[in-house]
CSV table of C-alpha atoms in Angstrom, one decimal:
chain,number,residue,atom,x,y,z
H,26,MET,CA,6.7,28.1,42.7
H,27,ASN,CA,8.4,28.6,39.3
H,28,ASN,CA,10.9,25.8,38.6
H,29,LEU,CA,12.1,27.3,35.3
H,30,ASN,CA,15.1,29.5,34.8
H,31,ASN,CA,15.6,31.0,31.4
H,32,ASN,CA,18.8,31.4,29.4
H,33,GLN,CA,21.3,29.4,31.3
H,34,ILE,CA,24.5,28.1,29.6
H,35,GLY,CA,25.8,24.6,30.1
H,36,ARG,CA,27.7,22.0,28.3
H,37,ILE,CA,26.4,18.8,26.6
H,38,SER,CA,27.9,15.8,28.5
H,39,GLU,CA,25.9,13.0,27.0
H,40,VAL,CA,23.7,12.3,23.9
H,41,GLN,CA,21.6,9.2,23.5
H,42,LYS,CA,19.1,9.4,20.5
H,43,ASN,CA,16.8,12.3,21.4
H,44,SER,CA,17.8,12.6,25.1
H,45,PHE,CA,20.6,14.8,26.3
H,46,LYS,CA,22.4,15.6,29.5
H,47,ILE,CA,23.8,19.1,30.3
H,48,LYS,CA,26.7,19.6,32.7
H,49,TYR,CA,25.6,22.5,34.8
H,50,GLN,CA,26.8,23.7,38.2
H,51,GLY,CA,28.5,20.3,38.9
H,52,GLN,CA,25.5,18.2,37.9
H,53,ASP,CA,24.4,16.3,34.7
H,54,ILE,CA,20.8,17.4,34.2
H,55,PRO,CA,18.4,15.8,31.7
H,56,ALA,CA,17.3,17.9,28.7
H,57,LYS,CA,15.5,17.8,25.4
H,58,LEU,CA,15.5,19.9,22.2
H,59,LYS,CA,13.2,22.8,21.5
H,60,GLY,CA,11.0,21.8,18.5
H,61,TYR,CA,12.6,24.0,15.8
H,62,PHE,CA,15.8,21.9,16.1
H,63,TYR,CA,14.1,19.1,14.2
H,64,GLU,CA,13.9,21.4,11.1
H,65,GLU,CA,17.7,22.0,11.2
H,66,SER,CA,20.4,20.0,9.4
H,67,ALA,CA,22.1,17.3,11.5
H,68,ASP,CA,25.3,19.3,11.9
H,69,LYS,CA,23.3,22.0,13.8
H,70,LEU,CA,22.2,19.6,16.5
H,71,PRO,CA,24.0,19.5,19.9
H,72,VAL,CA,26.9,17.0,20.2
H,73,VAL,CA,29.0,16.1,23.3
H,74,GLY,CA,31.2,19.1,24.2
H,75,ASP,CA,28.8,21.7,22.8
H,76,TYR,CA,28.0,24.7,24.9
H,77,VAL,CA,24.2,25.3,24.8
H,78,ARG,CA,21.8,28.0,26.0
H,79,PHE,CA,18.8,26.4,27.8
H,80,THR,CA,15.8,26.8,30.0
H,81,TYR,CA,16.6,25.1,33.3
H,82,ASN,CA,13.8,23.0,34.7
H,83,THR,CA,14.5,21.8,38.3
H,84,SER,CA,11.7,19.3,38.3
H,85,GLY,CA,11.9,17.7,34.8
H,86,ASP,CA,13.7,17.9,31.4
H,87,SER,CA,15.4,21.2,30.7
H,88,LEU,CA,14.9,22.7,27.2
H,89,ILE,CA,17.8,23.3,24.9
H,90,LEU,CA,17.3,26.6,23.0
H,91,SER,CA,20.4,27.1,20.9
H,92,VAL,CA,24.0,25.9,20.4
H,93,GLU,CA,26.8,28.3,21.0
H,94,LYS,CA,29.5,28.9,18.4
H,95,ARG,CA,32.0,26.0,18.2
H,96,LYS,CA,35.8,26.4,18.2
H,97,SER,CA,36.4,22.8,17.0
H,98,PHE,CA,34.0,20.2,15.5
H,99,LEU,CA,34.9,16.6,14.6
H,100,GLN,CA,33.0,14.5,12.1
H,101,ARG,CA,33.4,11.4,10.0
H,102,PRO,CA,31.3,9.5,7.4
H,103,ASP,CA,28.7,7.3,9.1
H,104,GLN,CA,29.8,3.7,8.3
H,105,ALA,CA,26.3,2.4,8.4
H,106,LYS,CA,24.7,5.1,6.2
H,107,THR,CA,26.2,5.8,2.8
H,108,GLY,CA,26.9,9.5,2.2
H,109,VAL,CA,25.7,10.6,5.7
H,110,MET,CA,28.1,12.3,8.1
H,111,GLN,CA,28.3,11.4,11.8
H,112,TYR,CA,29.0,14.4,14.0
H,113,MET,CA,31.1,13.4,17.0
H,114,VAL,CA,32.3,16.0,19.4
H,115,ALA,CA,32.8,19.8,19.7
H,116,ASN,CA,35.0,22.3,21.5
H,117,VAL,CA,37.9,19.9,22.2
H,118,ASP,CA,41.5,21.3,22.4
H,119,TYR,CA,43.4,18.0,22.1
H,120,VAL,CA,42.5,14.6,20.6
H,121,PHE,CA,44.4,11.7,22.1
H,122,ILE,CA,44.6,9.2,19.3
H,123,VAL,CA,45.0,6.0,21.4
H,124,THR,CA,46.6,2.9,19.8
H,125,SER,CA,48.4,0.0,21.5
H,126,LEU,CA,51.8,-1.2,20.6
H,127,ASN,CA,50.6,-4.6,19.5
H,128,GLU,CA,48.6,-5.8,16.5
H,129,ASP,CA,46.3,-2.8,16.9
H,130,TYR,CA,49.1,-0.5,15.7
H,131,SER,CA,48.4,0.9,12.2
H,132,TYR,CA,50.3,3.8,10.6
H,133,ASN,CA,47.5,4.2,8.0
H,134,ARG,CA,44.7,4.4,10.6
H,135,ILE,CA,46.6,6.9,12.7
H,136,ALA,CA,47.1,9.1,9.6
H,137,ARG,CA,43.3,8.9,9.0
H,138,TYR,CA,42.6,10.1,12.6
H,139,VAL,CA,45.2,12.9,12.3
H,140,SER,CA,43.5,14.2,9.1
H,141,VAL,CA,40.1,14.2,10.7
H,142,VAL,CA,41.4,16.0,13.9
H,143,LEU,CA,43.2,18.6,11.9
H,144,GLN,CA,40.1,19.2,9.7
H,145,GLY,CA,38.1,19.7,12.9
H,146,LYS,CA,40.5,22.4,14.2
H,147,ALA,CA,41.8,20.4,17.2
H,148,ILE,CA,45.4,19.3,18.0
H,149,PRO,CA,46.2,15.6,17.4
H,150,VAL,CA,48.3,13.8,20.1
H,151,VAL,CA,49.1,10.1,19.5
H,152,ILE,CA,49.2,8.0,22.6
H,153,LEU,CA,51.0,4.7,22.1
H,154,THR,CA,49.8,2.4,25.0
H,155,LYS,CA,51.1,-0.8,26.4
H,156,SER,CA,54.7,0.3,25.9
H,157,ASP,CA,55.8,-2.2,28.5
H,158,LEU,CA,55.0,-4.9,26.0
H,159,CYS,CA,57.1,-3.4,23.2
H,160,ILE,CA,60.9,-3.7,22.7
H,161,ASN,CA,61.3,-1.0,20.0
H,162,VAL,CA,59.3,1.9,21.3
H,163,GLY,CA,61.6,4.6,19.7
H,164,ARG,CA,60.9,3.3,16.2
H,165,TYR,CA,57.2,3.8,16.6
H,166,LEU,CA,57.5,7.2,18.2
H,167,CYS,CA,59.7,8.4,15.3
H,168,GLU,CA,57.3,7.0,12.7
H,169,VAL,CA,54.2,8.6,14.2
H,170,GLU,CA,55.8,12.0,14.7
H,171,ASN,CA,56.6,12.0,11.0
H,172,ILE,CA,53.0,11.5,10.0
H,173,ALA,CA,52.4,15.2,9.9
H,174,GLU,CA,54.1,18.4,11.0
H,175,GLY,CA,53.5,19.2,14.7
H,176,VAL,CA,52.0,15.8,15.6
H,177,ARG,CA,53.3,14.8,19.0
H,178,ALA,CA,53.5,11.2,20.3
H,179,HIS,CA,53.9,9.7,23.8
H,180,ALA,CA,54.6,6.0,24.7
H,181,ILE,CA,52.9,5.0,27.9
H,182,SER,CA,51.9,2.1,30.1
H,183,ALA,CA,48.9,3.1,32.1
H,184,LEU,CA,49.1,-0.1,34.0
H,185,TYR,CA,52.7,0.6,35.3
H,186,GLN,CA,52.4,4.5,35.2
H,187,ILE,CA,55.1,4.7,32.6
H,188,GLY,CA,55.1,8.0,30.7
H,189,MET,CA,51.9,9.2,32.4
H,190,ASP,CA,53.6,12.4,33.7
H,191,GLU,CA,54.1,13.5,30.1
H,192,LEU,CA,50.4,13.9,29.7
H,193,GLU,CA,50.1,16.5,32.5
H,194,GLU,CA,50.8,19.4,30.2
H,195,TYR,CA,47.5,18.7,28.3
H,196,LEU,CA,45.4,18.2,31.5
H,197,GLN,CA,45.1,21.9,32.3
H,198,PRO,CA,42.1,23.6,33.8
H,199,GLY,CA,39.5,24.6,31.2
H,200,LYS,CA,41.1,22.3,28.5
H,201,THR,CA,39.2,19.5,26.9
H,202,ILE,CA,40.7,16.2,25.7
H,203,CYS,CA,38.9,13.7,23.5
H,204,LEU,CA,40.0,10.1,23.5
H,205,MET,CA,39.7,8.2,20.2
H,206,GLY,CA,40.9,4.8,19.1
H,207,SER,CA,39.8,1.3,18.3
H,208,SER,CA,38.3,-1.1,20.9
H,209,GLY,CA,41.0,-2.7,23.0
H,210,ALA,CA,43.5,0.1,22.4
H,211,GLY,CA,43.5,1.0,26.1
H,212,LYS,CA,41.3,4.1,26.2
H,213,SER,CA,39.4,3.0,29.3
H,214,THR,CA,42.6,2.0,31.1
H,215,LEU,CA,44.1,5.3,30.2
H,216,LEU,CA,41.1,7.2,31.4
H,217,ASN,CA,41.0,5.4,34.7
H,218,ALA,CA,44.7,6.1,35.2
H,219,ILE,CA,44.3,9.8,34.5
H,220,CYS,CA,41.3,10.1,36.8
H,221,GLY,CA,42.9,8.0,39.6
H,222,GLU,CA,39.8,5.8,39.9
H,223,GLU,CA,37.8,3.3,37.9
H,224,ILE,CA,35.6,5.5,35.8
H,225,MET,CA,35.3,2.9,33.0
H,226,LYS,CA,35.2,-0.8,33.6
H,227,THR,CA,37.7,-2.8,31.6
H,228,SER,CA,37.7,-6.6,31.0
H,229,ALA,CA,40.7,-8.9,30.9
H,230,ILE,CA,42.9,-8.9,27.8
H,231,ARG,CA,42.2,-11.8,25.4
H,232,GLU,CA,45.4,-13.8,25.0
H,233,SER,CA,44.6,-14.5,21.3
H,234,ASP,CA,44.9,-10.9,20.2
H,235,ASP,CA,46.2,-8.8,23.1
H,236,THR,CA,43.1,-6.7,23.2
H,237,GLY,CA,40.9,-5.7,26.1
H,238,ARG,CA,37.2,-4.8,25.8
H,239,HIS,CA,35.5,-1.9,27.5
H,240,THR,CA,32.0,-0.8,28.0
H,241,THR,CA,31.9,2.6,26.3
H,242,THR,CA,28.9,2.6,24.0
H,243,TYR,CA,28.3,6.4,23.7
H,244,ARG,CA,30.3,9.6,24.1
H,245,GLN,CA,30.4,11.3,27.5
H,246,LEU,CA,32.1,14.3,29.0
H,247,ILE,CA,33.8,13.8,32.3
H,248,GLU,CA,35.1,16.7,34.4
H,249,LEU,CA,38.3,16.1,36.4
H,250,GLN,CA,39.0,17.6,39.8
H,251,ASN,CA,41.4,20.2,38.4
H,252,GLY,CA,38.8,21.6,36.0
H,253,SER,CA,39.9,19.9,32.8
H,254,PHE,CA,37.6,17.8,30.8
H,255,ILE,CA,37.8,14.4,29.0
H,256,ILE,CA,35.4,13.0,26.4
H,257,ASP,CA,35.5,9.3,26.1
H,258,THR,CA,34.2,7.8,22.8
H,259,PRO,CA,33.2,4.3,21.6
H,260,GLY,CA,35.9,2.3,19.9
H,261,MET,CA,36.3,2.7,16.1
H,262,ARG,CA,38.0,0.0,14.1
H,263,GLU,CA,38.1,2.3,11.0
H,264,ILE,CA,37.5,6.0,10.4
H,265,GLY,CA,36.4,7.1,7.0
H,266,MET,CA,37.3,10.1,5.0
H,267,ALA,CA,34.8,12.8,3.8
H,268,MET,CA,34.9,16.6,3.8
H,269,VAL,CA,38.4,16.5,5.1
H,270,ASP,CA,40.3,18.2,2.2
H,271,GLU,CA,42.1,20.6,4.5
H,272,GLY,CA,42.9,17.9,7.1
H,273,ILE,CA,44.5,15.7,4.5
H,274,ASP,CA,46.5,18.6,3.0
H,275,ASN,CA,47.7,19.5,6.5
H,276,THR,CA,48.6,15.9,7.3
H,277,PHE,CA,50.5,15.5,4.0
H,278,SER,CA,51.8,19.0,3.7
H,279,ASP,CA,55.2,17.7,2.5
H,280,ILE,CA,53.5,16.1,-0.5
H,281,VAL,CA,51.3,19.2,-1.2
H,282,GLU,CA,54.5,21.3,-1.2
H,283,LEU,CA,56.1,18.9,-3.7
H,284,GLU,CA,53.0,19.0,-5.9
H,285,ASN,CA,53.3,22.8,-6.0
H,286,ARG,CA,56.8,22.4,-7.4
H,287,CYS,CA,55.8,20.2,-10.3
H,288,LYS,CA,56.3,21.6,-13.8
H,289,TYR,CA,52.6,21.3,-14.7
H,290,SER,CA,49.8,22.4,-12.3
H,291,ASN,CA,47.6,19.4,-13.4
H,292,CYS,CA,50.5,16.9,-13.0
H,293,ARG,CA,49.3,13.3,-12.3
H,294,HIS,CA,52.7,12.3,-11.0
H,295,ASP,CA,52.8,9.5,-13.6
H,296,THR,CA,54.7,10.1,-16.8
H,297,GLU,CA,54.8,13.9,-16.9
H,298,PRO,CA,58.3,15.5,-17.1
H,299,GLY,CA,59.4,17.8,-14.3
H,300,CYS,CA,57.4,16.0,-11.6
H,301,ALA,CA,58.7,16.9,-8.2
H,302,VAL,CA,56.8,14.1,-6.5
H,303,LYS,CA,58.5,11.4,-8.7
H,304,LEU,CA,61.9,12.9,-8.1
H,305,ALA,CA,61.3,12.9,-4.4
H,306,ILE,CA,60.3,9.2,-4.5
H,307,GLU,CA,63.3,8.3,-6.6
H,308,SER,CA,65.7,10.1,-4.3
H,309,GLY,CA,64.2,8.5,-1.1
H,310,GLU,CA,62.9,11.9,0.2
H,311,LEU,CA,59.4,10.6,0.0
H,312,SER,CA,58.3,6.9,0.4
H,313,MET,CA,56.0,5.4,-2.2
H,314,GLU,CA,53.9,4.0,0.7
H,315,ARG,CA,53.2,7.5,2.1
H,316,PHE,CA,52.4,8.9,-1.4
H,317,MET,CA,50.0,6.0,-2.1
H,318,LEU,CA,48.3,6.6,1.3
H,319,TYR,CA,47.9,10.3,0.4
H,320,GLN,CA,46.3,9.4,-2.9
H,321,SER,CA,44.1,6.7,-1.4
H,322,LEU,CA,42.7,9.0,1.3
H,323,GLY,CA,42.2,11.8,-1.2
H,324,GLN,CA,40.2,9.6,-3.5
H,325,GLU,CA,38.1,8.2,-0.7
H,326,ASN,CA,37.4,11.7,0.5
H,327,THR,CA,36.3,12.8,-3.0
H,328,ASN,CA,34.0,9.8,-3.5
H,329,ASN,CA,32.3,10.1,-0.1
H,330,TYR,CA,31.8,13.8,-0.5
H,331,ALA,CA,30.1,13.2,-3.9
H,332,LYS,CA,27.8,10.7,-2.3
H,333,LYS,CA,26.9,13.1,0.5
H,334,LYS,CA,26.1,15.9,-2.0
H,335,GLU,CA,23.8,13.6,-3.9
H,336,ILE,CA,22.0,12.5,-0.8
H,337,SER,CA,21.7,16.1,0.4
H,338,LYS,CA,20.2,17.1,-3.0
H,339,TRP,CA,17.7,14.3,-2.7
H,340,VAL,CA,16.7,15.3,0.9
H,341,LYS,CA,16.2,18.9,-0.1
H,342,ALA,CA,14.0,17.9,-3.0
H,343,TYR,CA,12.0,15.6,-0.7
H,344,LYS,CA,11.4,18.4,1.9
H,345,LYS,CA,10.4,20.8,-0.8
H,346,MET,CA,7.9,18.2,-2.2
H,347,LYS,CA,6.4,17.7,1.2
């Protein structure tokens, strides 16, 4: 009896080192890569959310043959490896940037996430959790929605079901949502509330810093009963900038527009006459803090990209030498 079926299409639901799981016909089946993948660059390897063509083996590991074209693709610098990119998820429609309304809240970190999401061609939605513990929710909502044009924000309390109905518009059949945020931000509690059951175990909040800890150690794709999908990801305390020029420009489109109105095209916004950015800061139209964040993220992006190019050059030379 032949247990192999050629050319099926499924979706990557889990990746752990060299082992994969493919969501296919309501099941998560084990799979491995066809050999020629190991000659490909890392960005060509399957990530959670990818649609893949594969040979289905009903009695063992199925074989992944190719990755279908992606409509969105999120990446960031690998914090443990200088100049190397970490490829996170593919084919997501919305990214829920989850941050709690306590000491975890950081305008700068949210702006970083927004830049990465916009670069990856997905839609950023900021979810401010634990709203029941905050006395000035409106201030945070206004601040977040002004990070970038089109960014939406929702203040919720998953524990008390406050604001959860606002998220239903995103949870539509066929749509995929990725949850991102730092550990303790409430991602697992949010996921459990959306699913209506304990998908992820959460531990008690530590009184010292108001953060909970969850057990997510790898990305995984979960299909909801209505046909929508959620990808849960491990907590990230920081998210670096590299290869996100377009994402940064989209996040800070107000500053980019001001730069285009400067008298000189190479204006450094320092002592040059006719600088639209300086005028906007002086008039209060643009805050110095936002402009400094824009410059800082841009410089970090440039530096990390230069490191990546140097390492890629070295890898190519090494392969050629072999």
